[in-house]
Structures are given as C-alpha cells and as structure tokens.
Short mmCIF file of C-alpha atoms and ligand atoms in Angstrom, two decimals:
data_model
loop_
_atom_site.label_atom_id
_atom_site.label_comp_id
_atom_site.label_asym_id
_atom_site.label_seq_id
_atom_site.Cartn_x
_atom_site.Cartn_y
_atom_site.Cartn_z
CA MET A 248 21.50 46.89 21.44
CA THR A 249 18.68 49.26 20.22
CA GLY A 250 18.39 50.44 16.64
CA SER A 251 18.21 49.09 13.01
CA SER A 252 22.34 49.32 12.84
CA ASP A 253 22.58 46.75 15.94
CA ARG A 254 20.84 44.48 13.56
CA PRO A 255 23.24 41.48 12.55
CA PRO A 256 24.16 41.53 8.77
CA ARG A 257 21.89 39.25 6.45
CA PRO A 258 23.82 35.70 7.16
CA LYS A 259 25.53 34.45 3.69
CA GLY A 260 23.96 31.11 2.08
CA ARG A 261 20.50 32.00 3.34
CA THR A 262 17.86 31.01 0.67
CA GLY A 263 15.50 33.07 -0.97
CA SER A 264 14.75 37.04 0.65
CA PRO A 265 11.97 36.47 3.48
CA PRO A 266 9.98 39.80 4.32
CA ALA A 267 11.74 41.61 6.85
CA SER A 268 9.00 41.08 9.38
CA ARG A 269 9.54 37.39 9.57
CA VAL A 270 13.09 37.37 9.70
CA GLN A 271 14.02 36.12 12.99
CA HIS A 272 16.97 37.81 14.93
CA PHE A 273 19.69 36.72 17.25
CA SER A 274 21.06 38.76 19.95
CA ASN A 275 24.35 37.54 18.53
CA PRO A 276 25.40 36.95 14.81
CA GLU A 277 27.87 34.17 15.29
CA GLU A 278 25.15 32.21 17.29
CA GLU A 279 22.66 32.84 14.22
CA ARG A 280 25.50 31.76 11.79
CA PHE A 281 26.06 28.41 14.26
CA ARG A 282 22.26 27.73 14.02
CA LEU A 283 21.94 27.86 10.73
CA ALA A 284 25.04 25.95 9.95
CA ALA A 285 23.82 23.24 11.92
CA ILE A 286 20.76 23.21 10.80
CA VAL A 287 22.33 23.20 7.02
CA GLU A 288 24.24 19.89 8.18
CA SER A 289 21.54 18.34 10.11
CA SER A 290 19.47 18.52 6.92
CA GLU A 291 18.58 14.81 5.09
CA ASP A 292 18.06 17.09 1.92
CA ALA A 293 21.16 18.32 -0.15
CA ILE A 294 21.68 22.10 0.19
CA ILE A 295 24.09 23.48 -1.80
CA SER A 296 25.13 27.15 -3.25
CA LYS A 297 26.86 28.30 -5.85
CA ASN A 298 27.87 31.59 -7.63
CA LEU A 299 26.07 32.80 -10.82
CA ASP A 300 28.69 31.24 -13.02
CA GLY A 301 27.65 28.00 -11.88
CA ILE A 302 30.68 27.23 -9.25
CA VAL A 303 30.04 25.00 -6.05
CA THR A 304 30.45 27.56 -3.27
CA SER A 305 29.17 25.29 -0.43
CA TRP A 306 27.97 21.71 0.38
CA ASN A 307 26.40 20.05 2.80
CA ALA A 308 26.39 16.09 4.42
CA GLY A 309 22.79 16.15 2.95
CA ALA A 310 24.55 16.79 -0.70
CA GLU A 311 27.54 14.30 0.37
CA ARG A 312 24.82 11.48 1.14
CA ILE A 313 22.91 12.15 -1.80
CA PHE A 314 25.37 12.98 -4.42
CA GLY A 315 28.37 10.88 -3.08
CA TYR A 316 31.09 13.87 -3.58
CA THR A 317 32.77 15.27 -0.23
CA ALA A 318 32.81 19.17 -0.06
CA GLU A 319 36.36 18.62 -0.62
CA GLU A 320 36.00 17.72 -4.04
CA ILE A 321 33.19 19.46 -5.63
CA VAL A 322 33.49 23.59 -4.06
CA GLY A 323 35.09 25.44 -6.63
CA GLN A 324 34.14 23.04 -9.49
CA PRO A 325 31.29 23.71 -12.12
CA ILE A 326 27.91 22.34 -10.57
CA SER A 327 27.14 20.57 -14.30
CA ARG A 328 28.98 17.83 -12.99
CA LEU A 329 25.81 16.71 -11.39
CA MET A 330 23.91 17.15 -14.63
CA PRO A 331 23.30 14.36 -17.55
CA PRO A 332 24.35 16.24 -20.88
CA GLU A 333 20.56 16.03 -22.27
CA HIS A 334 19.87 18.35 -18.83
CA ARG A 335 22.89 20.60 -19.44
CA ASN A 336 19.99 23.40 -20.61
CA ASP A 337 18.32 23.22 -17.26
CA MET A 338 21.23 25.95 -16.03
CA VAL A 339 20.98 28.31 -18.09
CA ASP A 340 17.40 28.39 -17.73
CA ILE A 341 17.70 28.35 -13.68
CA LEU A 342 20.23 30.65 -13.47
CA GLY A 343 18.52 33.46 -15.25
CA LYS A 344 15.16 32.92 -12.79
CA ILE A 345 17.77 33.36 -10.26
CA GLU A 346 19.62 36.35 -11.64
CA ARG A 347 15.86 38.23 -12.48
CA GLY A 348 15.08 36.76 -8.56
CA GLU A 349 12.79 34.13 -9.06
CA ARG A 350 13.02 31.41 -7.13
CA ILE A 351 11.98 27.44 -8.35
CA GLU A 352 9.96 25.29 -6.75
CA HIS A 353 10.07 21.50 -6.66
CA PHE A 354 11.33 21.19 -9.86
CA GLU A 355 11.41 17.43 -10.55
CA THR A 356 14.42 16.60 -12.89
CA VAL A 357 17.54 14.07 -12.83
CA ARG A 358 21.28 14.36 -11.46
CA LEU A 359 24.08 12.47 -11.55
CA THR A 360 25.81 10.79 -8.66
CA LYS A 361 29.62 11.01 -7.97
CA SER A 362 29.66 7.29 -9.85
CA GLY A 363 27.48 8.68 -12.90
CA LYS A 364 24.06 7.34 -11.83
CA PRO A 365 21.35 9.29 -12.66
CA ILE A 366 19.11 9.75 -9.56
CA PRO A 367 15.62 11.33 -9.65
CA VAL A 368 15.40 14.55 -7.58
CA SER A 369 13.36 17.58 -6.74
CA LEU A 370 14.90 20.54 -6.57
CA SER A 371 13.79 24.34 -5.17
CA VAL A 372 16.25 27.28 -6.07
CA SER A 373 16.65 30.59 -4.78
CA PRO A 374 18.87 33.79 -5.15
CA ILE A 375 21.15 34.52 -2.62
CA ARG A 376 21.97 38.22 -2.19
CA ASP A 377 24.77 39.82 -0.67
CA GLY A 378 24.56 42.82 2.12
CA THR A 379 22.93 45.66 -0.41
CA GLY A 380 20.58 42.96 -1.79
CA ARG A 381 22.58 42.27 -5.35
CA ILE A 382 22.20 38.61 -6.50
CA ILE A 383 25.32 36.92 -6.39
CA GLY A 384 24.29 33.13 -6.86
CA ALA A 385 21.65 30.91 -5.62
CA ALA A 386 21.00 28.28 -2.63
CA LYS A 387 19.56 24.65 -3.60
CA ILE A 388 17.49 22.42 -1.79
CA ALA A 389 17.69 18.95 -3.47
CA ARG A 390 15.66 15.93 -2.43
CA ASP A 391 16.44 12.56 -3.21
CA ILE A 392 12.83 11.32 -4.77
CA SER A 393 14.38 7.82 -6.43
CA GLU A 394 11.89 5.53 -3.37
CA GLN A 395 8.61 8.26 -4.21
CA LYS A 396 9.60 7.22 -7.91
CA ALA A 397 9.66 3.63 -7.13
CA HIS A 398 6.59 3.53 -5.42
CA GLN A 399 4.96 5.62 -7.94
CA ALA A 400 6.36 3.20 -10.68
CA ASP A 401 5.02 0.30 -8.53
CA ARG A 402 1.37 2.29 -8.28
CA GLU A 403 1.21 2.26 -12.09
CA ARG A 404 2.30 -1.08 -12.48
CA LEU A 405 -0.45 -2.37 -10.29
CA PHE A 406 -3.03 -0.07 -11.98
CA ARG A 407 -1.82 -1.66 -15.13
CA GLU A 408 -2.03 -5.07 -14.20
CA ALA A 409 -5.54 -4.64 -12.64
CA GLN A 410 -7.04 -3.08 -15.61
CA GLU A 411 -4.95 -6.06 -17.92
CA ALA A 412 -6.83 -8.60 -15.36
CA ALA A 413 -10.09 -7.25 -15.68
CA LYS A 414 -9.55 -7.17 -19.48
CA VAL A 415 -8.62 -10.94 -19.21
CA ARG A 416 -11.84 -11.51 -17.22
CA GLU A 417 -14.22 -9.47 -19.32
CA GLU A 418 -12.98 -11.41 -22.50
CA PHE A 419 -13.14 -14.74 -20.36
CA LEU A 420 -16.40 -14.07 -19.73
CA SER A 421 -17.27 -13.46 -22.97
CA VAL A 422 -15.96 -16.83 -24.08
CA ALA A 423 -17.23 -18.50 -21.58
CA GLY A 424 -20.74 -17.35 -22.19
CA HIS A 425 -20.69 -18.31 -26.03
CA GLU A 426 -19.27 -21.77 -25.04
CA MET A 427 -21.93 -22.25 -22.88
CA ARG A 428 -24.45 -21.02 -25.37
CA THR A 429 -23.37 -23.44 -28.73
CA PRO A 430 -24.71 -26.83 -26.41
CA LEU A 431 -27.61 -24.88 -24.50
CA THR A 432 -28.87 -23.78 -28.64
CA SER A 433 -28.09 -27.34 -29.77
CA LEU A 434 -29.98 -28.58 -26.60
CA GLN A 435 -32.81 -26.18 -26.83
CA PHE A 436 -33.20 -27.20 -30.66
CA LEU A 437 -32.93 -31.41 -30.40
CA LEU A 438 -35.67 -31.22 -27.13
CA HIS A 439 -37.87 -29.62 -29.50
CA THR A 440 -37.12 -32.21 -32.34
CA ILE A 441 -37.39 -35.19 -29.91
CA GLN A 442 -40.98 -33.78 -28.54
CA LYS A 443 -41.86 -33.32 -32.22
CA ARG A 444 -41.16 -37.30 -33.33
CA PHE A 445 -42.70 -38.41 -30.27
CA GLU A 446 -45.80 -36.46 -31.27
CA SER A 447 -45.67 -37.54 -34.90
CA GLY A 448 -44.97 -41.34 -33.49
CA HIS A 449 -41.46 -41.59 -34.15
CA PRO A 450 -40.04 -42.84 -31.09
CA GLU A 451 -37.27 -44.29 -32.76
CA LYS A 452 -36.14 -41.07 -34.41
CA ALA A 453 -36.54 -39.20 -30.65
CA ILE A 454 -34.33 -41.91 -29.03
CA GLU A 455 -31.47 -40.76 -31.84
CA GLY A 456 -32.23 -37.01 -30.52
CA LEU A 457 -32.46 -38.06 -26.85
CA VAL A 458 -28.46 -39.83 -27.41
CA ARG A 459 -27.25 -36.34 -29.27
CA ALA A 460 -28.47 -34.39 -26.37
CA GLN A 461 -27.02 -36.24 -24.21
CA ALA A 462 -23.61 -35.16 -25.85
CA GLN A 463 -24.44 -31.55 -25.45
CA LEU A 464 -25.18 -32.04 -21.62
CA GLN A 465 -21.99 -33.54 -21.15
CA ARG A 466 -20.44 -30.73 -23.13
CA LEU A 467 -22.31 -28.20 -20.32
CA SER A 468 -21.49 -30.39 -17.36
CA ASP A 469 -17.86 -30.78 -18.40
CA LEU A 470 -17.67 -26.63 -19.33
CA THR A 471 -19.42 -26.00 -15.82
CA GLU A 472 -16.75 -28.63 -14.12
CA GLU A 473 -13.90 -26.38 -15.66
CA LEU A 474 -15.10 -23.47 -14.07
CA LEU A 475 -15.75 -24.59 -10.69
CA ASP A 476 -12.25 -26.15 -10.93
CA VAL A 477 -10.91 -22.80 -11.38
CA THR A 478 -12.59 -21.54 -8.38
CA ARG A 479 -11.12 -24.72 -6.28
CA ILE A 480 -7.67 -24.87 -7.62
CA VAL A 481 -7.70 -20.65 -6.95
CA ALA A 482 -8.81 -21.67 -3.16
CA GLY A 483 -6.35 -23.84 -2.59
CA ARG A 484 -8.49 -26.63 -2.18
CA LEU A 485 -6.75 -28.89 -4.65
CA THR A 486 -5.47 -31.71 -2.40
CA PRO A 487 -5.01 -34.60 -4.55
CA GLU A 488 -6.72 -38.10 -2.64
CA LEU A 489 -4.38 -40.82 -3.40
CA GLU A 490 -5.36 -44.27 -3.62
CA GLU A 491 -3.50 -47.03 -5.92
CA VAL A 492 -3.97 -46.39 -9.25
CA ASP A 493 -2.66 -48.24 -12.73
CA LEU A 494 -2.54 -45.37 -14.68
CA ARG A 495 -2.34 -47.71 -18.04
CA LYS A 496 -5.83 -48.92 -17.03
CA LEU A 497 -6.87 -45.42 -16.41
CA ALA A 498 -5.75 -44.04 -19.78
CA ARG A 499 -6.71 -46.84 -21.73
CA GLU A 500 -10.46 -46.49 -20.36
CA ILE A 501 -10.50 -42.95 -21.23
CA ALA A 502 -8.56 -43.66 -24.76
CA GLU A 503 -12.18 -46.20 -25.13
CA GLN A 504 -14.37 -43.58 -24.12
CA GLN A 505 -13.08 -41.13 -26.48
CA ARG A 506 -12.64 -43.02 -29.27
CA ASP A 507 -15.79 -42.24 -31.00
CA SER A 508 -15.30 -38.69 -30.80
CA ALA A 509 -11.97 -39.26 -31.95
CA ALA A 510 -13.32 -41.82 -35.16
CA ARG A 511 -15.83 -38.74 -35.87
CA ALA A 512 -12.85 -36.35 -36.53
CA GLY A 513 -10.92 -38.24 -38.32
CA CYS A 514 -8.22 -39.15 -35.37
CA GLU A 515 -7.17 -43.38 -35.11
CA LEU A 516 -6.09 -44.01 -32.03
CA ARG A 517 -3.04 -45.80 -30.88
CA PHE A 518 -2.36 -46.79 -27.21
CA GLU A 519 0.82 -48.45 -25.95
CA ALA A 520 1.25 -49.20 -23.07
CA PRO A 521 4.16 -52.10 -22.53
CA ALA A 522 3.05 -53.45 -18.98
CA PRO A 523 0.93 -52.52 -15.70
CA VAL A 524 1.81 -48.63 -14.40
CA THR A 525 0.64 -48.34 -10.54
CA GLY A 526 1.25 -45.21 -8.61
CA LEU A 527 -0.55 -43.60 -5.52
CA TRP A 528 -2.39 -40.68 -7.58
CA ASP A 529 -5.90 -38.89 -7.26
CA ARG A 530 -8.00 -41.56 -9.45
CA SER A 531 -10.25 -38.97 -10.79
CA ARG A 532 -8.21 -35.77 -11.44
CA LEU A 533 -5.53 -38.05 -13.13
CA GLU A 534 -8.82 -39.05 -15.82
CA GLN A 535 -8.87 -35.22 -15.80
CA VAL A 536 -5.24 -35.12 -17.07
CA VAL A 537 -5.97 -38.11 -19.59
CA THR A 538 -9.15 -36.35 -20.73
CA ASN A 539 -8.05 -33.20 -20.96
CA LEU A 540 -4.98 -33.99 -23.36
CA LEU A 541 -6.71 -36.75 -25.41
CA SER A 542 -9.38 -34.56 -25.69
CA ASN A 543 -7.25 -31.64 -26.90
CA ALA A 544 -5.04 -34.04 -29.39
CA VAL A 545 -8.61 -34.70 -31.05
CA LYS A 546 -9.52 -31.32 -31.56
CA PHE A 547 -6.27 -29.66 -32.99
CA GLY A 548 -4.75 -33.21 -34.15
CA GLY A 549 -5.81 -32.70 -37.91
CA GLY A 550 -7.35 -35.91 -38.40
CA LYS A 551 -4.34 -37.72 -37.88
CA PRO A 552 -3.42 -40.74 -35.61
CA ILE A 553 -3.00 -40.35 -32.21
CA THR A 554 -1.00 -41.97 -29.85
CA VAL A 555 -0.93 -42.40 -26.31
CA ARG A 556 1.39 -44.24 -24.45
CA VAL A 557 1.98 -45.16 -20.55
CA GLU A 558 5.32 -46.45 -19.41
CA ALA A 559 7.00 -45.84 -15.78
CA ASP A 560 10.69 -46.86 -14.19
CA THR A 561 10.87 -47.39 -10.16
CA ALA A 562 10.27 -43.87 -9.43
CA ARG A 563 8.03 -42.22 -11.89
CA ALA A 564 5.69 -43.12 -14.56
CA THR A 565 5.26 -41.16 -18.20
CA LEU A 566 2.04 -40.74 -19.57
CA THR A 567 2.65 -39.25 -23.36
CA VAL A 568 -0.13 -37.76 -26.10
CA ARG A 569 1.24 -37.63 -29.50
CA ASP A 570 -0.98 -35.90 -32.51
CA GLN A 571 0.13 -35.09 -35.55
CA GLY A 572 -1.92 -31.56 -35.91
CA ILE A 573 -1.58 -28.54 -35.93
CA GLY A 574 1.16 -27.81 -33.28
CA ILE A 575 1.90 -25.00 -31.26
CA SER A 576 4.62 -22.11 -31.82
CA SER A 577 7.62 -22.08 -29.33
CA SER A 578 6.93 -18.55 -28.28
CA ASP A 579 3.41 -19.93 -27.30
CA GLN A 580 4.59 -23.37 -25.60
CA SER A 581 5.13 -22.12 -22.05
CA ARG A 582 2.11 -19.51 -22.47
CA ILE A 583 -0.47 -22.32 -23.44
CA PHE A 584 -0.29 -23.62 -19.53
CA GLU A 585 -1.22 -20.21 -17.71
CA ARG A 586 -5.05 -19.43 -17.42
CA PHE A 587 -7.03 -18.05 -20.16
CA GLU A 588 -4.48 -18.66 -22.94
CA ARG A 589 -4.93 -20.05 -25.92
CA ALA A 590 -2.49 -19.89 -29.20
CA VAL A 591 -5.83 -20.14 -31.38
CA SER A 592 -8.51 -17.95 -32.41
CA LYS A 593 -11.97 -18.73 -31.01
CA GLN A 594 -13.62 -18.21 -34.03
CA SER A 595 -11.52 -21.68 -35.39
CA TYR A 596 -11.76 -23.68 -32.38
CA GLY A 597 -14.00 -23.50 -29.61
CA GLY A 598 -12.74 -23.52 -25.52
CA LEU A 599 -12.16 -21.52 -22.33
CA GLY A 600 -8.24 -21.79 -22.29
CA LEU A 601 -8.63 -23.70 -18.78
CA GLY A 602 -7.67 -27.16 -19.71
CA LEU A 603 -4.09 -27.19 -19.55
CA TRP A 604 -3.89 -25.03 -16.59
CA ILE A 605 -6.06 -27.62 -14.42
CA THR A 606 -3.84 -30.19 -16.20
CA HIS A 607 -0.74 -28.37 -15.13
CA GLN A 608 -1.96 -27.25 -11.86
CA ILE A 609 -3.31 -31.27 -11.09
CA VAL A 610 0.27 -32.74 -11.79
CA ALA A 611 2.02 -30.20 -10.20
CA ALA A 612 -0.47 -31.10 -7.20
CA HIS A 613 1.05 -34.51 -7.52
CA GLY A 614 4.95 -33.43 -6.98
CA GLY A 615 4.74 -34.03 -11.23
CA ARG A 616 5.87 -32.00 -14.04
CA ILE A 617 4.39 -31.49 -17.53
CA ARG A 618 5.80 -30.46 -20.96
CA VAL A 619 5.23 -30.14 -24.40
CA GLU A 620 7.71 -30.42 -27.03
CA SER A 621 5.91 -29.07 -30.52
CA ASP A 622 6.89 -28.79 -34.55
CA PRO A 623 4.14 -26.26 -35.88
CA GLY A 624 2.68 -28.03 -38.63
CA HIS A 625 3.32 -31.41 -38.09
CA GLY A 626 1.89 -31.98 -34.38
CA SER A 627 2.51 -31.94 -30.70
CA THR A 628 3.29 -33.99 -28.02
CA PHE A 629 2.67 -33.66 -24.13
CA ARG A 630 4.41 -35.57 -21.51
CA VAL A 631 3.41 -35.79 -18.05
CA GLU A 632 6.17 -37.09 -15.29
CA LEU A 633 4.58 -38.23 -12.30
CA PRO A 634 6.55 -39.34 -8.63
CA ARG A 635 4.84 -42.97 -8.45
CA LYS A 636 5.13 -42.01 -4.10
CA ALA A 637 4.07 -38.65 -3.28
CA ALA A 638 7.12 -37.42 -1.18
CA GLY A 639 5.28 -38.35 2.51
CA ASP A 640 2.74 -39.60 1.57
CA VAL A 641 3.70 -43.47 1.55
CA LYS A 642 5.81 -45.49 3.74
CA ALA A 643 8.38 -47.29 2.28
P1 ADP B 164 -9.02 -24.98 -24.77
O1 ADP B 164 -9.89 -25.51 -24.06
O2 ADP B 164 -9.29 -23.55 -25.14
O3 ADP B 164 -8.21 -25.38 -25.66
P2 ADP B 164 -6.51 -25.68 -23.12
O4 ADP B 164 -5.37 -24.58 -21.85
O5 ADP B 164 -6.96 -27.05 -23.25
O6 ADP B 164 -7.55 -24.72 -23.43
O7 ADP B 164 -5.32 -25.08 -24.44
C1 ADP B 164 -5.02 -24.23 -24.75
C2 ADP B 164 -4.31 -23.71 -25.84
O8 ADP B 164 -3.01 -24.63 -26.11
C3 ADP B 164 -5.21 -24.46 -27.21
O9 ADP B 164 -6.43 -23.32 -26.98
C4 ADP B 164 -4.60 -24.44 -28.02
O10 ADP B 164 -4.04 -23.30 -28.74
C5 ADP B 164 -3.44 -25.23 -27.50
N1 ADP B 164 -3.32 -26.27 -27.69
C6 ADP B 164 -3.33 -27.32 -26.66
N2 ADP B 164 -3.02 -28.53 -26.84
C7 ADP B 164 -2.86 -28.40 -28.36
C8 ADP B 164 -2.44 -29.48 -29.23
N3 ADP B 164 -2.57 -30.79 -29.03
N4 ADP B 164 -2.04 -29.18 -30.37
C9 ADP B 164 -2.08 -27.96 -30.72
N5 ADP B 164 -2.53 -26.68 -29.72
C10 ADP B 164 -2.59 -26.88 -28.59
#
C-alpha cells in the first residue's frame, strides 16, 4: 500500500483536525476504528458528539457514569437536556464557534445529570468534519470537576478561617494590652504617690496607697493567670487534681473575699446553702469557677443584689449565681462560652472574654456542665452542675 489513495478515510467522530504530519496511520481502517472506539470507551471523561442541530450522536461509558443517561436514552435527543436553564445560551455560543471551526478548551460550566443534579464540569469542544473537511458537528470532552471544586471550596474556607483567626488574635492582643495597661498605669501612679507620702512624713497615708497598689497587682496577676490558663487548656494540660472538697464552704469563702468589691459596686451578696455539699473535685479550679461567675455578676450586676446558691442531690452538686443586672440576649448566650467572645463593648466593660471559656473548660473537665438563663435588662443566672464523683476516679 503506497501513495495517498491508500490512506484510510478520516475517522468519524474524531476531535479536532490535527496537522496531517501528526496523524497516526494504520494499515487497516477497521483496526484504527477499533482502537479509537476502545480509547473513547475506556476514558474516565465523558466523550460526546453532537450534530450542528445540537442532537447527541454518540455517548461513551464515561458520559453515562457522569450524567447518568445510557447511550440508548440520550442518542438522538437534544444535548440541551444537560443544560441548566440559565446556561442554555452556552449552546448558541458553542455551536457558533464550532461552525467557525474554532476549538473551546477547558471551559468551566455547570451541567445537569439525569436526576437533575447540577455538577461542575470542564468542557473542551472541537469541530467534527466529514471526509471533505466540512464541519458536521462537535465532539465534546466533559470532565466532572466536582471533587476539584470541593477541594477548592475547602481551601477557600480554610483560608477565610485562618484570616478570621488571625483577626481575632490581633484584636485579642490589643484588648489584652489595654487590660494590662490599666492596672500598670495605676500602679505606677500609686508607687509614685507612696514614695512622695513617705518623703513628706505621712507614712499612714502611704499605707493607704499600698493597699490600693496591692489590688492593682492582684488584677495584673489575675490577668496573667487567665492568659497562662489559655495556654494550659489549649495544650490539654487541664487535668483536675481531685480531692474531697466542700463546695458550700469553698463558695462561701470566695463570696467573703468578693464582698468588698461587690459592696463597692453597690451589690448586696446573698448566700444560700442549706447543707454542706461534698464531692471529689479540683479545689483551686473550683475556686476559679466561683470567682469568675461571681466577679462577672458584680461587674454586670447593675448594683443590684446577687445570690449564690449551693445545693446537691446524691449524684450531683449545683452552684447557681444569679444577678439582676444587664442580662444577655438569647443570641449571645451560647457564644459567651467561646474563647475571646464578649457580648459587651470594650469601652463599657473591661475583660478579655476568657473567664467563661475557662470556666466552661474546668466544668467540662470535671464531667459537669454550665448553662445560662437570662432576661436582658433583668439579670442572668449561671448554673453549674458537677458530678459528685467523677466517673472512674473513686471507688464506691
Ligand atoms: P470578660 O472577662 O470579658 O467579661 P467572660 O468570658 O467572663 O469575659 O464573659 C464573656 C462575656 O459574657 C462578657 O463580656 C459579657 O458580655 C457576658 N457576661 C458574662 N457574665 C455576665 C453576666 N453575669 N451578666 C451579663 N453578661 C455577662
């Protein structure tokens, strides 16, 4: 077989019109058709051909897998069946380009499966020519890019979350800086005043200043502990050291410690605890829980009475701290237990937005739970429930 007259005819359905030098020739046209059919059938992608009226003329196994139609169902039907209404104009554009002999490469769009589900696809479309070179239709390779799109969406979501986290951290650093600066500035001022009072021979007035300086130092030390707690909790180092504790006694002691600051805020402290409530808990962590709830009640309590109540049944102890202050809207009630979350402006109330998160973590580490009920404008009630024996920690 020599000479151009022996060349096999250009196969039907072949995509594009590659340069003659790159066309692979076979000695047997049957063999070439067979090989092409095998390639088309084994493709992961949908390989579809249509005529210039947009009617499907061939449909491979990949197309069936992606779109759900069998070849019997779709060959002879309009290709527009795969197109969502809002993409119907695509076909006019695509066919226009094909008629001008142009190829369309990796065009991302949406198509419908047999069940009507939209899926993202990447399309490459090339003209099909007959033996005389006349364009008689188009061959389309469609790749399902759902997974690719899902990964892209995941990456975008992670990026947004990372940006959000960076923003929260920055805001937190700024709030923490301001919170630390307030007691530090007063401390500087007080130390200066104390020195002056000693120098001018008024040691009794200097001692007054010392008491106030101690309170500022305590505030700084509390803030530092709060920050260190975040690191401990995030590192998973919040393991309660259990010992027998009387929650009534512990809560009463903390209430006594806070009585002065409550009085300064105009809040009367009421303590209700009918009987001792013992359990196996981490003493210093529970002190933190009561201190956090009580200091919040004082801070947000609007100068009204605060009630601390401790009670128990055989299985669990309940600590309730109720104030009659500003309250918390229902949309903020779950958020405030998250890290850095606050429901008030930093201009109106100081704080790092960490106290309730730490409290929640401590309670959870004991196998307990914390809840809030609130009527905005009328006050909040925080209720902590703790199992009296943490599971597996004590022999009955
Ligand atoms: P902060 O130290 O900033 O007050 P917390 O984690 O202790 O942080 O509290 C988070 C937020 O929950 C507060 O900023 C406030 O908006 C709200 N909150 C907590 N306790 C009360 C309360 N008793 N009454 C009203 N709002 C409260």
